[in-house]
Amino acid sequence: KIELRQKLNLPLDKKIIISAGSAGKYKPINGDNYIDAISQILDDDTICYFIGPSIKDAYWKKVYEKSNHRIVPLGYIKF
């Protein structure tokens, strides 16, 4: 676990949540908003990485900044 975190440059002292999908997956539906829901469970010891949405998108950049960098959009990742 430690080796993998070091290899991926992930913090060793934080809990990590991963979510993956296109940016459209996270759009609010009938008042339900995934970002608001995940924000409620994040604390200073937890980071949520989103694979798919990009920080280059103005909405996601705002989410990143508003979350105090605890919601991190990584964009698309090729394996």
PDB file of N, CA, C and O in Angstrom:
ATOM      1  N   LYS A   1       0.825  -1.185   0.000  1.00  0.00           N
ATOM      2  CA  LYS A   1       0.000   0.000   0.000  1.00  0.00           C
ATOM      3  C   LYS A   1       0.875   1.257   0.000  1.00  0.00           C
ATOM      4  O   LYS A   1       0.628   2.186  -0.756  1.00  0.00           O
ATOM      5  N   ILE A   2       1.875   1.261   0.838  1.00  0.00           N
ATOM      6  CA  ILE A   2       2.755   2.426   0.917  1.00  0.00           C
ATOM      7  C   ILE A   2       3.528   2.609  -0.382  1.00  0.00           C
ATOM      8  O   ILE A   2       3.635   3.725  -0.894  1.00  0.00           O
ATOM      9  N   GLU A   3       4.033   1.514  -0.933  1.00  0.00           N
ATOM     10  CA  GLU A   3       4.789   1.593  -2.184  1.00  0.00           C
ATOM     11  C   GLU A   3       3.928   2.130  -3.322  1.00  0.00           C
ATOM     12  O   GLU A   3       4.384   2.951  -4.116  1.00  0.00           O
ATOM     13  N   LEU A   4       2.692   1.672  -3.403  1.00  0.00           N
ATOM     14  CA  LEU A   4       1.784   2.125  -4.458  1.00  0.00           C
ATOM     15  C   LEU A   4       1.473   3.612  -4.293  1.00  0.00           C
ATOM     16  O   LEU A   4       1.492   4.366  -5.259  1.00  0.00           O
ATOM     17  N   ARG A   5       1.213   4.038  -3.086  1.00  0.00           N
ATOM     18  CA  ARG A   5       0.941   5.467  -2.839  1.00  0.00           C
ATOM     19  C   ARG A   5       2.150   6.309  -3.232  1.00  0.00           C
ATOM     20  O   ARG A   5       2.002   7.379  -3.809  1.00  0.00           O
ATOM     21  N   GLN A   6       3.337   5.838  -2.899  1.00  0.00           N
ATOM     22  CA  GLN A   6       4.539   6.582  -3.259  1.00  0.00           C
ATOM     23  C   GLN A   6       4.705   6.635  -4.777  1.00  0.00           C
ATOM     24  O   GLN A   6       5.020   7.680  -5.330  1.00  0.00           O
ATOM     25  N   LYS A   7       4.459   5.519  -5.431  1.00  0.00           N
ATOM     26  CA  LYS A   7       4.603   5.447  -6.884  1.00  0.00           C
ATOM     27  C   LYS A   7       3.621   6.390  -7.581  1.00  0.00           C
ATOM     28  O   LYS A   7       3.962   7.032  -8.580  1.00  0.00           O
ATOM     29  N   LEU A   8       2.404   6.493  -7.059  1.00  0.00           N
ATOM     30  CA  LEU A   8       1.367   7.337  -7.666  1.00  0.00           C
ATOM     31  C   LEU A   8       1.349   8.752  -7.084  1.00  0.00           C
ATOM     32  O   LEU A   8       0.488   9.550  -7.412  1.00  0.00           O
ATOM     33  N   ASN A   9       2.294   9.035  -6.203  1.00  0.00           N
ATOM     34  CA  ASN A   9       2.398  10.352  -5.569  1.00  0.00           C
ATOM     35  C   ASN A   9       1.132  10.722  -4.800  1.00  0.00           C
ATOM     36  O   ASN A   9       0.641  11.843  -4.872  1.00  0.00           O
ATOM     37  N   LEU A  10       0.601   9.730  -4.071  1.00  0.00           N
ATOM     38  CA  LEU A  10      -0.579   9.947  -3.239  1.00  0.00           C
ATOM     39  C   LEU A  10      -0.131  10.119  -1.792  1.00  0.00           C
ATOM     40  O   LEU A  10       0.839   9.503  -1.361  1.00  0.00           O
ATOM     41  N   PRO A  11      -0.823  10.946  -1.037  1.00  0.00           N
ATOM     42  CA  PRO A  11      -0.417  11.161   0.356  1.00  0.00           C
ATOM     43  C   PRO A  11      -0.497   9.878   1.180  1.00  0.00           C
ATOM     44  O   PRO A  11      -1.418   9.085   1.028  1.00  0.00           O
ATOM     45  N   LEU A  12       0.479   9.696   2.032  1.00  0.00           N
ATOM     46  CA  LEU A  12       0.535   8.505   2.876  1.00  0.00           C
ATOM     47  C   LEU A  12      -0.372   8.617   4.096  1.00  0.00           C
ATOM     48  O   LEU A  12      -0.774   7.612   4.663  1.00  0.00           O
ATOM     49  N   ASP A  13      -0.695   9.841   4.480  1.00  0.00           N
ATOM     50  CA  ASP A  13      -1.410  10.068   5.732  1.00  0.00           C
ATOM     51  C   ASP A  13      -2.881  10.440   5.551  1.00  0.00           C
ATOM     52  O   ASP A  13      -3.500  10.945   6.464  1.00  0.00           O
ATOM     53  N   LYS A  14      -3.453  10.179   4.379  1.00  0.00           N
ATOM     54  CA  LYS A  14      -4.846  10.541   4.099  1.00  0.00           C
ATOM     55  C   LYS A  14      -5.654   9.319   3.679  1.00  0.00           C
ATOM     56  O   LYS A  14      -5.129   8.382   3.089  1.00  0.00           O
ATOM     57  N   LYS A  15      -6.959   9.356   4.003  1.00  0.00           N
ATOM     58  CA  LYS A  15      -7.885   8.368   3.443  1.00  0.00           C
ATOM     59  C   LYS A  15      -8.186   8.827   2.020  1.00  0.00           C
ATOM     60  O   LYS A  15      -8.266  10.019   1.753  1.00  0.00           O
ATOM     61  N   ILE A  16      -8.354   7.873   1.132  1.00  0.00           N
ATOM     62  CA  ILE A  16      -8.569   8.203  -0.280  1.00  0.00           C
ATOM     63  C   ILE A  16      -9.855   7.573  -0.776  1.00  0.00           C
ATOM     64  O   ILE A  16     -10.101   6.388  -0.545  1.00  0.00           O
ATOM     65  N   ILE A  17     -10.642   8.384  -1.468  1.00  0.00           N
ATOM     66  CA  ILE A  17     -11.845   7.923  -2.159  1.00  0.00           C
ATOM     67  C   ILE A  17     -11.601   8.140  -3.647  1.00  0.00           C
ATOM     68  O   ILE A  17     -11.087   9.183  -4.047  1.00  0.00           O
ATOM     69  N   ILE A  18     -11.969   7.159  -4.457  1.00  0.00           N
ATOM     70  CA  ILE A  18     -11.813   7.262  -5.909  1.00  0.00           C
ATOM     71  C   ILE A  18     -13.192   7.161  -6.557  1.00  0.00           C
ATOM     72  O   ILE A  18     -13.995   6.303  -6.193  1.00  0.00           O
ATOM     73  N   SER A  19     -13.452   8.027  -7.522  1.00  0.00           N
ATOM     74  CA  SER A  19     -14.667   7.938  -8.322  1.00  0.00           C
ATOM     75  C   SER A  19     -14.266   8.129  -9.777  1.00  0.00           C
ATOM     76  O   SER A  19     -13.401   8.952 -10.077  1.00  0.00           O
ATOM     77  N   ALA A  20     -14.871   7.362 -10.663  1.00  0.00           N
ATOM     78  CA  ALA A  20     -14.494   7.439 -12.075  1.00  0.00           C
ATOM     79  C   ALA A  20     -15.728   7.516 -12.957  1.00  0.00           C
ATOM     80  O   ALA A  20     -16.722   6.833 -12.714  1.00  0.00           O
ATOM     81  N   GLY A  21     -15.650   8.368 -13.958  1.00  0.00           N
ATOM     82  CA  GLY A  21     -16.717   8.513 -14.937  1.00  0.00           C
ATOM     83  C   GLY A  21     -16.559   9.822 -15.678  1.00  0.00           C
ATOM     84  O   GLY A  21     -15.725  10.655 -15.336  1.00  0.00           O
ATOM     85  N   SER A  22     -17.366  10.008 -16.690  1.00  0.00           N
ATOM     86  CA  SER A  22     -17.301  11.266 -17.430  1.00  0.00           C
ATOM     87  C   SER A  22     -17.842  12.391 -16.560  1.00  0.00           C
ATOM     88  O   SER A  22     -18.569  12.165 -15.585  1.00  0.00           O
ATOM     89  N   ALA A  23     -17.486  13.623 -16.894  1.00  0.00           N
ATOM     90  CA  ALA A  23     -17.947  14.780 -16.125  1.00  0.00           C
ATOM     91  C   ALA A  23     -19.472  14.820 -16.069  1.00  0.00           C
ATOM     92  O   ALA A  23     -20.054  15.219 -15.061  1.00  0.00           O
ATOM     93  N   GLY A  24     -20.126  14.381 -17.123  1.00  0.00           N
ATOM     94  CA  GLY A  24     -21.586  14.382 -17.175  1.00  0.00           C
ATOM     95  C   GLY A  24     -22.224  13.489 -16.118  1.00  0.00           C
ATOM     96  O   GLY A  24     -23.351  13.723 -15.699  1.00  0.00           O
ATOM     97  N   LYS A  25     -21.510  12.478 -15.687  1.00  0.00           N
ATOM     98  CA  LYS A  25     -22.013  11.564 -14.663  1.00  0.00           C
ATOM     99  C   LYS A  25     -22.314  12.305 -13.357  1.00  0.00           C
ATOM    100  O   LYS A  25     -23.167  11.887 -12.585  1.00  0.00           O
ATOM    101  N   TYR A  26     -21.631  13.388 -13.131  1.00  0.00           N
ATOM    102  CA  TYR A  26     -21.723  14.096 -11.868  1.00  0.00           C
ATOM    103  C   TYR A  26     -22.634  15.323 -11.903  1.00  0.00           C
ATOM    104  O   TYR A  26     -22.708  16.053 -10.931  1.00  0.00           O
ATOM    105  N   LYS A  27     -23.329  15.530 -13.023  1.00  0.00           N
ATOM    106  CA  LYS A  27     -24.259  16.659 -13.114  1.00  0.00           C
ATOM    107  C   LYS A  27     -25.445  16.418 -12.178  1.00  0.00           C
ATOM    108  O   LYS A  27     -25.923  15.294 -12.052  1.00  0.00           O
ATOM    109  N   PRO A  28     -25.918  17.491 -11.514  1.00  0.00           N
ATOM    110  CA  PRO A  28     -27.083  17.344 -10.627  1.00  0.00           C
ATOM    111  C   PRO A  28     -28.316  16.831 -11.379  1.00  0.00           C
ATOM    112  O   PRO A  28     -28.545  17.205 -12.532  1.00  0.00           O
ATOM    113  N   ILE A  29     -29.089  15.979 -10.707  1.00  0.00           N
ATOM    114  CA  ILE A  29     -30.324  15.438 -11.274  1.00  0.00           C
ATOM    115  C   ILE A  29     -31.426  15.616 -10.241  1.00  0.00           C
ATOM    116  O   ILE A  29     -31.309  15.124  -9.109  1.00  0.00           O
ATOM    117  N   ASN A  30     -32.475  16.314 -10.615  1.00  0.00           N
ATOM    118  CA  ASN A  30     -33.617  16.544  -9.720  1.00  0.00           C
ATOM    119  C   ASN A  30     -33.193  17.038  -8.333  1.00  0.00           C
ATOM    120  O   ASN A  30     -33.713  16.592  -7.317  1.00  0.00           O
ATOM    121  N   GLY A  31     -32.223  17.913  -8.298  1.00  0.00           N
ATOM    122  CA  GLY A  31     -31.776  18.468  -7.024  1.00  0.00           C
ATOM    123  C   GLY A  31     -30.735  17.642  -6.297  1.00  0.00           C
ATOM    124  O   GLY A  31     -30.161  18.094  -5.314  1.00  0.00           O
ATOM    125  N   ASP A  32     -30.507  16.402  -6.739  1.00  0.00           N
ATOM    126  CA  ASP A  32     -29.475  15.563  -6.126  1.00  0.00           C
ATOM    127  C   ASP A  32     -28.132  15.895  -6.768  1.00  0.00           C
ATOM    128  O   ASP A  32     -28.014  15.929  -7.990  1.00  0.00           O
ATOM    129  N   ASN A  33     -27.138  16.136  -5.941  1.00  0.00           N
ATOM    130  CA  ASN A  33     -25.837  16.559  -6.442  1.00  0.00           C
ATOM    131  C   ASN A  33     -24.748  15.717  -5.771  1.00  0.00           C
ATOM    132  O   ASN A  33     -24.547  15.789  -4.563  1.00  0.00           O
ATOM    133  N   TYR A  34     -24.052  14.935  -6.567  1.00  0.00           N
ATOM    134  CA  TYR A  34     -23.016  14.036  -6.060  1.00  0.00           C
ATOM    135  C   TYR A  34     -21.890  14.813  -5.369  1.00  0.00           C
ATOM    136  O   TYR A  34     -21.390  14.394  -4.329  1.00  0.00           O
ATOM    137  N   ILE A  35     -21.506  15.949  -5.932  1.00  0.00           N
ATOM    138  CA  ILE A  35     -20.426  16.740  -5.360  1.00  0.00           C
ATOM    139  C   ILE A  35     -20.806  17.234  -3.971  1.00  0.00           C
ATOM    140  O   ILE A  35     -20.003  17.184  -3.037  1.00  0.00           O
ATOM    141  N   ASP A  36     -22.039  17.704  -3.812  1.00  0.00           N
ATOM    142  CA  ASP A  36     -22.497  18.143  -2.491  1.00  0.00           C
ATOM    143  C   ASP A  36     -22.493  16.979  -1.498  1.00  0.00           C
ATOM    144  O   ASP A  36     -22.092  17.131  -0.349  1.00  0.00           O
ATOM    145  N   ALA A  37     -22.922  15.814  -1.958  1.00  0.00           N
ATOM    146  CA  ALA A  37     -22.970  14.644  -1.082  1.00  0.00           C
ATOM    147  C   ALA A  37     -21.566  14.227  -0.640  1.00  0.00           C
ATOM    148  O   ALA A  37     -21.334  13.962   0.543  1.00  0.00           O
ATOM    149  N   ILE A  38     -20.633  14.165  -1.576  1.00  0.00           N
ATOM    150  CA  ILE A  38     -19.269  13.751  -1.225  1.00  0.00           C
ATOM    151  C   ILE A  38     -18.605  14.798  -0.346  1.00  0.00           C
ATOM    152  O   ILE A  38     -17.838  14.471   0.563  1.00  0.00           O
ATOM    153  N   SER A  39     -18.931  16.063  -0.559  1.00  0.00           N
ATOM    154  CA  SER A  39     -18.358  17.139   0.255  1.00  0.00           C
ATOM    155  C   SER A  39     -18.734  16.991   1.719  1.00  0.00           C
ATOM    156  O   SER A  39     -17.956  17.355   2.606  1.00  0.00           O
ATOM    157  N   GLN A  40     -19.907  16.459   1.979  1.00  0.00           N
ATOM    158  CA  GLN A  40     -20.379  16.306   3.355  1.00  0.00           C
ATOM    159  C   GLN A  40     -19.599  15.256   4.139  1.00  0.00           C
ATOM    160  O   GLN A  40     -19.532  15.320   5.366  1.00  0.00           O
ATOM    161  N   ILE A  41     -19.011  14.287   3.442  1.00  0.00           N
ATOM    162  CA  ILE A  41     -18.283  13.241   4.165  1.00  0.00           C
ATOM    163  C   ILE A  41     -16.779  13.472   4.196  1.00  0.00           C
ATOM    164  O   ILE A  41     -16.066  12.784   4.905  1.00  0.00           O
ATOM    165  N   LEU A  42     -16.307  14.446   3.422  1.00  0.00           N
ATOM    166  CA  LEU A  42     -14.875  14.725   3.415  1.00  0.00           C
ATOM    167  C   LEU A  42     -14.475  15.496   4.664  1.00  0.00           C
ATOM    168  O   LEU A  42     -15.176  16.395   5.101  1.00  0.00           O
ATOM    169  N   ASP A  43     -13.350  15.114   5.216  1.00  0.00           N
ATOM    170  CA  ASP A  43     -12.784  15.877   6.314  1.00  0.00           C
ATOM    171  C   ASP A  43     -11.328  16.174   5.962  1.00  0.00           C
ATOM    172  O   ASP A  43     -10.887  15.883   4.845  1.00  0.00           O
ATOM    173  N   ASP A  44     -10.595  16.748   6.868  1.00  0.00           N
ATOM    174  CA  ASP A  44      -9.209  17.124   6.580  1.00  0.00           C
ATOM    175  C   ASP A  44      -8.305  15.927   6.318  1.00  0.00           C
ATOM    176  O   ASP A  44      -7.208  16.093   5.792  1.00  0.00           O
ATOM    177  N   ASP A  45      -8.757  14.734   6.692  1.00  0.00           N
ATOM    178  CA  ASP A  45      -7.948  13.529   6.507  1.00  0.00           C
ATOM    179  C   ASP A  45      -8.363  12.705   5.290  1.00  0.00           C
ATOM    180  O   ASP A  45      -7.902  11.576   5.124  1.00  0.00           O
ATOM    181  N   THR A  46      -9.244  13.254   4.453  1.00  0.00           N
ATOM    182  CA  THR A  46      -9.768  12.495   3.315  1.00  0.00           C
ATOM    183  C   THR A  46      -9.665  13.321   2.039  1.00  0.00           C
ATOM    184  O   THR A  46      -9.970  14.501   2.029  1.00  0.00           O
ATOM    185  N   ILE A  47      -9.248  12.660   0.957  1.00  0.00           N
ATOM    186  CA  ILE A  47      -9.188  13.273  -0.365  1.00  0.00           C
ATOM    187  C   ILE A  47      -9.984  12.394  -1.318  1.00  0.00           C
ATOM    188  O   ILE A  47      -9.895  11.169  -1.268  1.00  0.00           O
ATOM    189  N   CYS A  48     -10.760  13.021  -2.187  1.00  0.00           N
ATOM    190  CA  CYS A  48     -11.510  12.283  -3.206  1.00  0.00           C
ATOM    191  C   CYS A  48     -10.952  12.635  -4.577  1.00  0.00           C
ATOM    192  O   CYS A  48     -10.951  13.796  -4.988  1.00  0.00           O
ATOM    193  N   TYR A  49     -10.452  11.620  -5.275  1.00  0.00           N
ATOM    194  CA  TYR A  49      -9.924  11.789  -6.618  1.00  0.00           C
ATOM    195  C   TYR A  49     -10.998  11.380  -7.627  1.00  0.00           C
ATOM    196  O   TYR A  49     -11.604  10.312  -7.494  1.00  0.00           O
ATOM    197  N   PHE A  50     -11.231  12.245  -8.609  1.00  0.00           N
ATOM    198  CA  PHE A  50     -12.191  11.968  -9.676  1.00  0.00           C
ATOM    199  C   PHE A  50     -11.423  11.715 -10.963  1.00  0.00           C
ATOM    200  O   PHE A  50     -10.719  12.599 -11.455  1.00  0.00           O
ATOM    201  N   ILE A  51     -11.554  10.514 -11.491  1.00  0.00           N
ATOM    202  CA  ILE A  51     -10.925  10.162 -12.765  1.00  0.00           C
ATOM    203  C   ILE A  51     -11.963  10.399 -13.856  1.00  0.00           C
ATOM    204  O   ILE A  51     -13.048   9.832 -13.819  1.00  0.00           O
ATOM    205  N   GLY A  52     -11.637  11.256 -14.791  1.00  0.00           N
ATOM    206  CA  GLY A  52     -12.557  11.623 -15.876  1.00  0.00           C
ATOM    207  C   GLY A  52     -12.704  13.127 -15.961  1.00  0.00           C
ATOM    208  O   GLY A  52     -12.237  13.742 -16.913  1.00  0.00           O
ATOM    209  N   PRO A  53     -13.326  13.760 -14.963  1.00  0.00           N
ATOM    210  CA  PRO A  53     -13.449  15.219 -14.988  1.00  0.00           C
ATOM    211  C   PRO A  53     -12.065  15.880 -14.900  1.00  0.00           C
ATOM    212  O   PRO A  53     -11.163  15.360 -14.241  1.00  0.00           O
ATOM    213  N   SER A  54     -11.928  17.015 -15.548  1.00  0.00           N
ATOM    214  CA  SER A  54     -10.643  17.702 -15.617  1.00  0.00           C
ATOM    215  C   SER A  54     -10.652  19.023 -14.864  1.00  0.00           C
ATOM    216  O   SER A  54     -11.640  19.761 -14.903  1.00  0.00           O
ATOM    217  N   ILE A  55      -9.550  19.320 -14.240  1.00  0.00           N
ATOM    218  CA  ILE A  55      -9.403  20.608 -13.551  1.00  0.00           C
ATOM    219  C   ILE A  55      -9.362  21.758 -14.560  1.00  0.00           C
ATOM    220  O   ILE A  55      -9.535  22.920 -14.194  1.00  0.00           O
ATOM    221  N   LYS A  56      -9.155  21.454 -15.833  1.00  0.00           N
ATOM    222  CA  LYS A  56      -9.172  22.482 -16.875  1.00  0.00           C
ATOM    223  C   LYS A  56     -10.585  23.018 -17.107  1.00  0.00           C
ATOM    224  O   LYS A  56     -10.753  24.108 -17.629  1.00  0.00           O
ATOM    225  N   ASP A  57     -11.587  22.250 -16.722  1.00  0.00           N
ATOM    226  CA  ASP A  57     -12.984  22.681 -16.811  1.00  0.00           C
ATOM    227  C   ASP A  57     -13.254  23.667 -15.680  1.00  0.00           C
ATOM    228  O   ASP A  57     -12.930  23.396 -14.520  1.00  0.00           O
ATOM    229  N   ALA A  58     -13.837  24.815 -15.985  1.00  0.00           N
ATOM    230  CA  ALA A  58     -14.063  25.873 -14.996  1.00  0.00           C
ATOM    231  C   ALA A  58     -14.873  25.378 -13.800  1.00  0.00           C
ATOM    232  O   ALA A  58     -14.570  25.719 -12.643  1.00  0.00           O
ATOM    233  N   TYR A  59     -15.899  24.558 -14.035  1.00  0.00           N
ATOM    234  CA  TYR A  59     -16.719  24.025 -12.947  1.00  0.00           C
ATOM    235  C   TYR A  59     -15.866  23.200 -11.989  1.00  0.00           C
ATOM    236  O   TYR A  59     -15.923  23.358 -10.773  1.00  0.00           O
ATOM    237  N   TRP A  60     -15.066  22.293 -12.536  1.00  0.00           N
ATOM    238  CA  TRP A  60     -14.266  21.396 -11.702  1.00  0.00           C
ATOM    239  C   TRP A  60     -13.132  22.133 -10.999  1.00  0.00           C
ATOM    240  O   TRP A  60     -12.746  21.792  -9.882  1.00  0.00           O
ATOM    241  N   LYS A  61     -12.601  23.170 -11.636  1.00  0.00           N
ATOM    242  CA  LYS A  61     -11.590  23.985 -10.981  1.00  0.00           C
ATOM    243  C   LYS A  61     -12.189  24.674  -9.757  1.00  0.00           C
ATOM    244  O   LYS A  61     -11.576  24.726  -8.687  1.00  0.00           O
ATOM    245  N   LYS A  62     -13.429  25.150  -9.906  1.00  0.00           N
ATOM    246  CA  LYS A  62     -14.125  25.794  -8.789  1.00  0.00           C
ATOM    247  C   LYS A  62     -14.383  24.783  -7.668  1.00  0.00           C
ATOM    248  O   LYS A  62     -14.204  25.090  -6.491  1.00  0.00           O
ATOM    249  N   VAL A  63     -14.810  23.570  -8.033  1.00  0.00           N
ATOM    250  CA  VAL A  63     -15.044  22.507  -7.043  1.00  0.00           C
ATOM    251  C   VAL A  63     -13.749  22.203  -6.284  1.00  0.00           C
ATOM    252  O   VAL A  63     -13.738  22.098  -5.059  1.00  0.00           O
ATOM    253  N   TYR A  64     -12.663  22.094  -7.012  1.00  0.00           N
ATOM    254  CA  TYR A  64     -11.342  21.822  -6.421  1.00  0.00           C
ATOM    255  C   TYR A  64     -10.963  22.906  -5.417  1.00  0.00           C
ATOM    256  O   TYR A  64     -10.557  22.605  -4.289  1.00  0.00           O
ATOM    257  N   GLU A  65     -11.105  24.147  -5.815  1.00  0.00           N
ATOM    258  CA  GLU A  65     -10.740  25.255  -4.940  1.00  0.00           C
ATOM    259  C   GLU A  65     -11.684  25.362  -3.741  1.00  0.00           C
ATOM    260  O   GLU A  65     -11.237  25.558  -2.612  1.00  0.00           O
ATOM    261  N   LYS A  66     -12.987  25.216  -3.983  1.00  0.00           N
ATOM    262  CA  LYS A  66     -13.977  25.313  -2.903  1.00  0.00           C
ATOM    263  C   LYS A  66     -13.795  24.206  -1.865  1.00  0.00           C
ATOM    264  O   LYS A  66     -14.061  24.396  -0.683  1.00  0.00           O
ATOM    265  N   SER A  67     -13.321  23.045  -2.302  1.00  0.00           N
ATOM    266  CA  SER A  67     -13.130  21.907  -1.391  1.00  0.00           C
ATOM    267  C   SER A  67     -11.803  21.959  -0.640  1.00  0.00           C
ATOM    268  O   SER A  67     -11.447  21.003   0.048  1.00  0.00           O
ATOM    269  N   ASN A  68     -11.089  23.063  -0.800  1.00  0.00           N
ATOM    270  CA  ASN A  68      -9.771  23.183  -0.182  1.00  0.00           C
ATOM    271  C   ASN A  68      -8.840  22.076  -0.672  1.00  0.00           C
ATOM    272  O   ASN A  68      -8.083  21.485   0.103  1.00  0.00           O
ATOM    273  N   HIS A  69      -8.971  21.772  -1.950  1.00  0.00           N
ATOM    274  CA  HIS A  69      -8.135  20.793  -2.662  1.00  0.00           C
ATOM    275  C   HIS A  69      -8.355  19.361  -2.182  1.00  0.00           C
ATOM    276  O   HIS A  69      -7.478  18.515  -2.348  1.00  0.00           O
ATOM    277  N   ARG A  70      -9.517  19.080  -1.621  1.00  0.00           N
ATOM    278  CA  ARG A  70      -9.835  17.722  -1.166  1.00  0.00           C
ATOM    279  C   ARG A  70     -10.642  16.956  -2.209  1.00  0.00           C
ATOM    280  O   ARG A  70     -10.776  15.748  -2.120  1.00  0.00           O
ATOM    281  N   ILE A  71     -11.221  17.660  -3.187  1.00  0.00           N
ATOM    282  CA  ILE A  71     -11.849  17.026  -4.346  1.00  0.00           C
ATOM    283  C   ILE A  71     -10.940  17.346  -5.523  1.00  0.00           C
ATOM    284  O   ILE A  71     -10.786  18.499  -5.906  1.00  0.00           O
ATOM    285  N   VAL A  72     -10.325  16.302  -6.070  1.00  0.00           N
ATOM    286  CA  VAL A  72      -9.276  16.488  -7.070  1.00  0.00           C
ATOM    287  C   VAL A  72      -9.679  15.845  -8.397  1.00  0.00           C
ATOM    288  O   VAL A  72      -9.694  14.618  -8.519  1.00  0.00           O
ATOM    289  N   PRO A  73     -10.028  16.661  -9.403  1.00  0.00           N
ATOM    290  CA  PRO A  73     -10.316  16.102 -10.719  1.00  0.00           C
ATOM    291  C   PRO A  73      -9.002  15.815 -11.457  1.00  0.00           C
ATOM    292  O   PRO A  73      -8.170  16.700 -11.619  1.00  0.00           O
ATOM    293  N   LEU A  74      -8.811  14.573 -11.871  1.00  0.00           N
ATOM    294  CA  LEU A  74      -7.552  14.158 -12.497  1.00  0.00           C
ATOM    295  C   LEU A  74      -7.607  14.141 -14.022  1.00  0.00           C
ATOM    296  O   LEU A  74      -6.582  13.970 -14.668  1.00  0.00           O
ATOM    297  N   GLY A  75      -8.788  14.262 -14.601  1.00  0.00           N
ATOM    298  CA  GLY A  75      -8.908  14.117 -16.053  1.00  0.00           C
ATOM    299  C   GLY A  75      -8.910  12.647 -16.422  1.00  0.00           C
ATOM    300  O   GLY A  75      -9.021  11.765 -15.574  1.00  0.00           O
ATOM    301  N   TYR A  76      -8.764  12.382 -17.717  1.00  0.00           N
ATOM    302  CA  TYR A  76      -8.721  11.000 -18.184  1.00  0.00           C
ATOM    303  C   TYR A  76      -7.327  10.441 -17.986  1.00  0.00           C
ATOM    304  O   TYR A  76      -6.326  11.128 -18.192  1.00  0.00           O
ATOM    305  N   ILE A  77      -7.273   9.194 -17.566  1.00  0.00           N
ATOM    306  CA  ILE A  77      -5.993   8.543 -17.318  1.00  0.00           C
ATOM    307  C   ILE A  77      -5.892   7.312 -18.211  1.00  0.00           C
ATOM    308  O   ILE A  77      -6.768   6.461 -18.208  1.00  0.00           O
ATOM    309  N   LYS A  78      -4.821   7.261 -18.999  1.00  0.00           N
ATOM    310  CA  LYS A  78      -4.588   6.092 -19.847  1.00  0.00           C
ATOM    311  C   LYS A  78      -3.787   5.063 -19.065  1.00  0.00           C
ATOM    312  O   LYS A  78      -2.851   5.371 -18.356  1.00  0.00           O
ATOM    313  N   PHE A  79      -4.193   3.802 -19.206  1.00  0.00           N
ATOM    314  CA  PHE A  79      -3.490   2.719 -18.530  1.00  0.00           C
ATOM    315  C   PHE A  79      -2.659   1.942 -19.508  1.00  0.00           C
ATOM    316  O   PHE A  79      -2.897   1.809 -20.614  1.00  0.00           O
TER     317      PHE A  79
END
